[in-house]
Amino acid sequence: MVLRPIPAFSDNYIWCLHDGTDALVVDPGEAPGVLDWLAAERVKLKAILLTHHHPDHTGGVPMLREATGAAVFGPAGEQLPEPVERLCDGQHVQPLGLDFAVMHVPGHTAGHIAYYLHELDGAPLLFCGDTLFSGGCGRLFEGTPAQMWASLSRLAALPENTRVCCTHEYTLSNLSFAQAVEPDNTDLNDHIRHCRQLREQNFPTLPSSIGLEKRINPFLRAHLPVAAQAASLRSGATLDDPVEVFAVLREWKNVYR
Ligand code: ZN
Ligand code: FE
């Protein structure tokens, strides 16, 4: 299997997977880059997986469907370019003969789903849209901190070697915020150096892994004393509930520059 993030817009990635014959793409916000890639790889687009309704994740669907006839899958309860096969938590979808489990992960949007593949070429794979980013998480447009914390906790419980395919290259700015939360986290500081080198050469910082994110991503660490301490300092109240800590971190990040 070939796994590739195609850059789109200023900082999106459209994840593409093919087996030499057939391909799938995740969250194609635009079509041209995908069509070029399909032609260059000489593969046929069979499936389009959508995580949520935002235009930077769905804008390329009509043109790709028109050009390839690919089947489109997406979350129940969100407005998407029809026709779409709707998916709920716990359902499985089998494009290219792979078996993706659907996880409902509300927070960024109300219906947001993630696609989890238990094993591909030796490790699990997760397409998580705008829920989990490397070093960060999506903004809470349609959900509460409690929902997002629950969603992120489900993702954090996946195997540590799960490859995390997020849809934005936000890593360096996320890690700069993470450093404000945890200045003494050596895993974090090492990873910042590594990602700077990657970005200097214009390489993606993704996929990440669940194991790495649990060490460096403050939004997966809201249950830890170090995060509670930082959030308490920030808010001026003594916080120990992970949801409250998460809420303070998320609002802090919204205004962090
Ligand atoms: Zn989004
Ligand atoms: Fe997005």
Coordinates of C-alpha atoms and ligand atoms in Angstrom, one line a residue:
M1 CA 0.0 0.0 0.0
V2 CA 1.1 3.5 -0.8
L3 CA 0.1 6.2 1.8
R4 CA 0.6 9.8 0.8
P5 CA -0.5 13.2 2.0
I6 CA -1.3 15.6 -0.9
P7 CA -0.9 19.2 0.1
A8 CA -4.0 21.4 -0.5
F9 CA -4.7 25.1 0.1
S10 CA -2.2 26.6 2.5
D11 CA -2.0 23.9 5.2
N12 CA -4.4 21.0 4.4
Y13 CA -3.4 17.4 3.6
I14 CA -5.5 15.1 1.5
W15 CA -4.5 11.6 2.6
C16 CA -4.4 9.1 -0.3
L17 CA -3.9 5.4 -0.2
H18 CA -3.5 3.0 -3.1
D19 CA -2.7 -0.7 -3.7
G20 CA -1.2 -0.3 -7.1
T21 CA -4.7 -0.5 -8.8
D22 CA -7.3 1.2 -6.7
A23 CA -7.2 4.3 -4.5
L24 CA -9.1 6.1 -1.7
V25 CA -8.8 9.6 -0.5
V26 CA -9.8 11.3 2.7
D27 CA -11.3 14.8 3.0
P28 CA -10.5 16.1 -0.5
G29 CA -11.0 19.8 -0.1
E30 CA -10.1 20.3 -3.7
A31 CA -9.8 18.0 -6.7
P32 CA -6.9 19.0 -9.0
G33 CA -4.0 17.7 -6.8
V34 CA -5.8 14.4 -6.3
L35 CA -6.5 14.0 -10.1
D36 CA -2.9 14.7 -10.9
W37 CA -1.8 12.1 -8.3
L38 CA -4.2 9.5 -9.6
A39 CA -2.9 10.0 -13.1
A40 CA 0.8 9.9 -12.1
E41 CA 0.3 6.7 -10.0
R42 CA -2.0 5.2 -12.7
V43 CA -4.6 4.2 -10.1
K44 CA -8.4 4.5 -10.1
L45 CA -10.2 6.3 -7.3
K46 CA -12.8 4.0 -5.7
A47 CA -13.7 5.7 -2.5
I48 CA -13.8 9.1 -0.8
L49 CA -13.9 9.1 3.0
L50 CA -15.2 12.3 4.7
T51 CA -14.7 13.1 8.4
H52 CA -16.9 16.2 8.7
H53 CA -18.7 18.8 6.6
H54 CA -16.2 21.8 6.5
P55 CA -15.6 23.0 2.9
D56 CA -11.8 22.5 3.1
H57 CA -12.5 18.8 3.6
T58 CA -15.4 18.3 1.1
G59 CA -15.0 20.9 -1.7
G60 CA -13.4 18.5 -4.2
V61 CA -16.0 15.8 -3.9
P62 CA -18.3 16.8 -6.8
M63 CA -15.5 17.1 -9.3
L64 CA -13.8 13.8 -8.1
R65 CA -17.0 11.9 -8.2
E66 CA -17.8 13.2 -11.6
A67 CA -14.3 12.3 -12.9
T68 CA -14.0 8.9 -11.3
G69 CA -17.4 7.6 -10.1
A70 CA -15.9 7.0 -6.6
A71 CA -18.3 6.1 -3.8
V72 CA -18.5 8.7 -1.0
F73 CA -18.7 7.9 2.7
G74 CA -19.3 10.3 5.5
P75 CA -20.8 11.0 8.9
A76 CA -24.5 10.8 9.6
G77 CA -26.1 14.1 10.5
E78 CA -23.9 16.5 8.6
Q79 CA -24.6 18.3 5.4
L80 CA -22.4 16.8 2.7
P81 CA -22.3 16.8 -1.2
E82 CA -24.9 14.0 -1.9
P83 CA -25.1 11.1 -2.5
V84 CA -23.2 10.0 0.5
E85 CA -23.2 6.6 2.3
R86 CA -23.8 7.6 5.9
L87 CA -21.7 6.1 8.8
C88 CA -22.3 5.9 12.5
D89 CA -20.1 4.9 15.4
G90 CA -19.1 1.3 15.4
Q91 CA -19.9 0.7 11.7
H92 CA -17.3 -0.7 9.4
V93 CA -16.5 0.4 5.9
Q94 CA -14.5 -1.7 3.5
P95 CA -12.9 0.3 0.6
L96 CA -10.1 -1.4 -1.3
G97 CA -10.9 -4.5 0.8
L98 CA -9.6 -2.8 4.0
D99 CA -11.7 -2.8 7.1
F100 CA -12.1 0.7 8.7
A101 CA -13.9 1.0 12.0
V102 CA -15.9 4.3 12.3
M103 CA -15.5 6.3 15.5
H104 CA -17.9 9.2 16.3
V105 CA -15.6 11.9 17.7
P106 CA -17.7 15.0 18.3
G107 CA -16.2 18.3 19.4
H108 CA -14.9 20.1 16.3
T109 CA -18.2 19.4 14.6
A110 CA -21.2 17.6 16.0
G111 CA -21.1 14.6 13.7
H112 CA -17.3 14.3 13.1
I113 CA -16.1 10.8 12.6
A114 CA -12.6 9.2 12.4
Y115 CA -11.6 6.1 10.4
Y116 CA -9.5 3.4 12.2
L117 CA -7.7 0.6 10.4
H118 CA -6.5 -2.0 12.8
E119 CA -3.5 -3.2 10.7
L120 CA -1.9 -2.1 7.5
D121 CA 1.6 -3.0 6.6
G122 CA 2.4 -3.7 10.2
A123 CA 0.8 -0.9 12.2
P124 CA -2.7 0.6 12.7
L125 CA -3.8 3.7 10.8
L126 CA -6.1 6.5 11.9
F127 CA -7.7 9.2 9.7
C128 CA -8.9 11.7 12.3
G129 CA -9.7 14.8 10.3
D130 CA -9.7 18.0 12.5
T131 CA -10.2 16.2 15.8
L132 CA -6.6 15.3 16.7
F133 CA -3.7 17.3 15.3
S134 CA 0.0 16.7 16.0
G135 CA 0.6 18.7 19.1
G136 CA -3.0 20.0 19.1
C137 CA -6.7 19.5 18.5
G138 CA -9.5 21.0 16.4
R139 CA -11.3 24.1 17.6
L140 CA -14.7 23.5 19.3
F141 CA -17.0 24.9 16.7
E142 CA -20.0 22.6 17.5
G143 CA -19.1 20.7 20.6
T144 CA -18.3 21.1 24.3
P145 CA -15.0 20.6 26.0
A146 CA -16.4 17.5 27.7
Q147 CA -17.3 16.0 24.3
M148 CA -13.9 16.8 22.8
W149 CA -12.1 15.5 25.8
A150 CA -14.1 12.2 25.5
S151 CA -13.3 12.0 21.8
L152 CA -9.6 12.6 22.3
S153 CA -9.5 10.1 25.1
R154 CA -10.9 7.4 22.8
L155 CA -8.3 8.2 20.2
A156 CA -5.6 8.2 22.9
A157 CA -6.7 4.7 23.9
L158 CA -5.7 3.3 20.5
P159 CA -2.5 1.3 20.2
E160 CA 0.6 3.5 20.6
N161 CA 2.0 2.6 17.2
T162 CA -1.2 3.8 15.4
R163 CA -0.1 6.2 12.6
V164 CA -2.1 9.4 13.0
C165 CA -3.1 11.1 9.7
C166 CA -4.4 14.5 10.5
T167 CA -5.7 16.9 7.9
H168 CA -3.6 20.0 8.7
E169 CA 0.1 20.9 8.9
Y170 CA -0.4 22.9 12.1
T171 CA 2.4 21.0 14.0
L172 CA 5.0 23.7 14.6
S173 CA 2.5 26.3 15.8
N174 CA 0.8 23.7 18.0
L175 CA 4.1 22.7 19.4
S176 CA 5.0 26.2 20.2
F177 CA 1.8 26.4 22.3
A178 CA 2.6 23.0 23.9
Q179 CA 5.9 24.4 25.0
A180 CA 4.1 27.3 26.7
V181 CA 2.1 24.8 28.6
E182 CA 5.0 22.4 29.4
P183 CA 8.4 24.2 29.0
D184 CA 10.3 21.3 30.7
N185 CA 8.9 18.4 28.5
T186 CA 12.0 17.0 26.9
D187 CA 10.1 14.8 24.5
L188 CA 8.4 17.9 23.3
N189 CA 11.5 19.9 22.9
D190 CA 13.2 17.1 21.0
H191 CA 10.2 16.8 18.7
I192 CA 10.2 20.5 18.0
R193 CA 13.7 20.3 16.7
H194 CA 12.9 17.3 14.6
C195 CA 9.8 19.0 13.1
R196 CA 11.7 22.2 12.3
Q197 CA 14.1 20.2 10.3
L198 CA 11.3 18.5 8.4
R199 CA 9.6 21.8 7.6
E200 CA 12.8 23.4 6.5
Q201 CA 12.9 20.8 3.8
N202 CA 9.2 21.1 3.1
F203 CA 8.5 17.6 4.4
P204 CA 5.2 16.9 6.3
T205 CA 5.5 16.3 10.0
L206 CA 2.8 13.6 9.6
P207 CA 1.8 10.9 10.2
S208 CA 2.4 11.2 13.9
S209 CA 1.6 8.3 16.3
I210 CA -0.6 7.9 19.3
G211 CA 2.4 7.1 21.5
L212 CA 4.2 10.3 20.5
E213 CA 1.0 12.4 20.9
K214 CA 0.5 11.1 24.4
R215 CA 4.0 12.4 25.3
I216 CA 3.8 15.8 23.5
N217 CA 0.2 16.9 22.9
P218 CA -1.2 19.0 25.8
F219 CA -4.7 18.2 24.7
L220 CA -4.1 14.5 25.4
R221 CA -2.5 15.3 28.7
A222 CA -5.2 17.3 30.5
H223 CA -5.5 14.5 33.1
L224 CA -1.9 14.9 34.1
P225 CA -0.7 17.1 37.0
V226 CA 1.7 19.1 34.8
A227 CA -1.2 20.2 32.6
A228 CA -3.5 20.9 35.6
Q229 CA -0.8 23.1 37.1
A230 CA -0.3 25.1 33.9
A231 CA -4.1 25.5 33.4
S232 CA -4.5 26.5 37.1
L233 CA -1.8 29.2 36.7
R234 CA -3.5 30.4 33.6
S235 CA -7.0 30.6 35.0
G236 CA -6.2 31.6 38.6
A237 CA -8.3 28.8 40.0
T238 CA -7.1 25.4 41.3
L239 CA -8.2 22.9 38.6
D240 CA -7.8 19.1 38.6
D241 CA -10.8 17.9 36.6
P242 CA -9.5 17.0 33.1
V243 CA -12.4 18.5 31.3
E244 CA -11.9 21.9 33.1
V245 CA -8.2 21.7 32.4
F246 CA -8.9 20.8 28.8
A247 CA -11.3 23.8 28.5
V248 CA -8.8 26.2 29.8
L249 CA -6.0 24.9 27.5
R250 CA -8.3 25.1 24.5
E251 CA -9.3 28.7 25.2
W252 CA -5.7 29.6 25.9
K253 CA -4.7 28.2 22.6
N254 CA -7.4 30.2 20.8
V255 CA -5.7 33.4 21.8
Y256 CA -2.1 32.2 21.8
R257 CA 0.3 33.8 19.3
Ligands
ZN1 ZN -12.8 21.4 10.1
FE2 FE -10.0 21.7 8.3

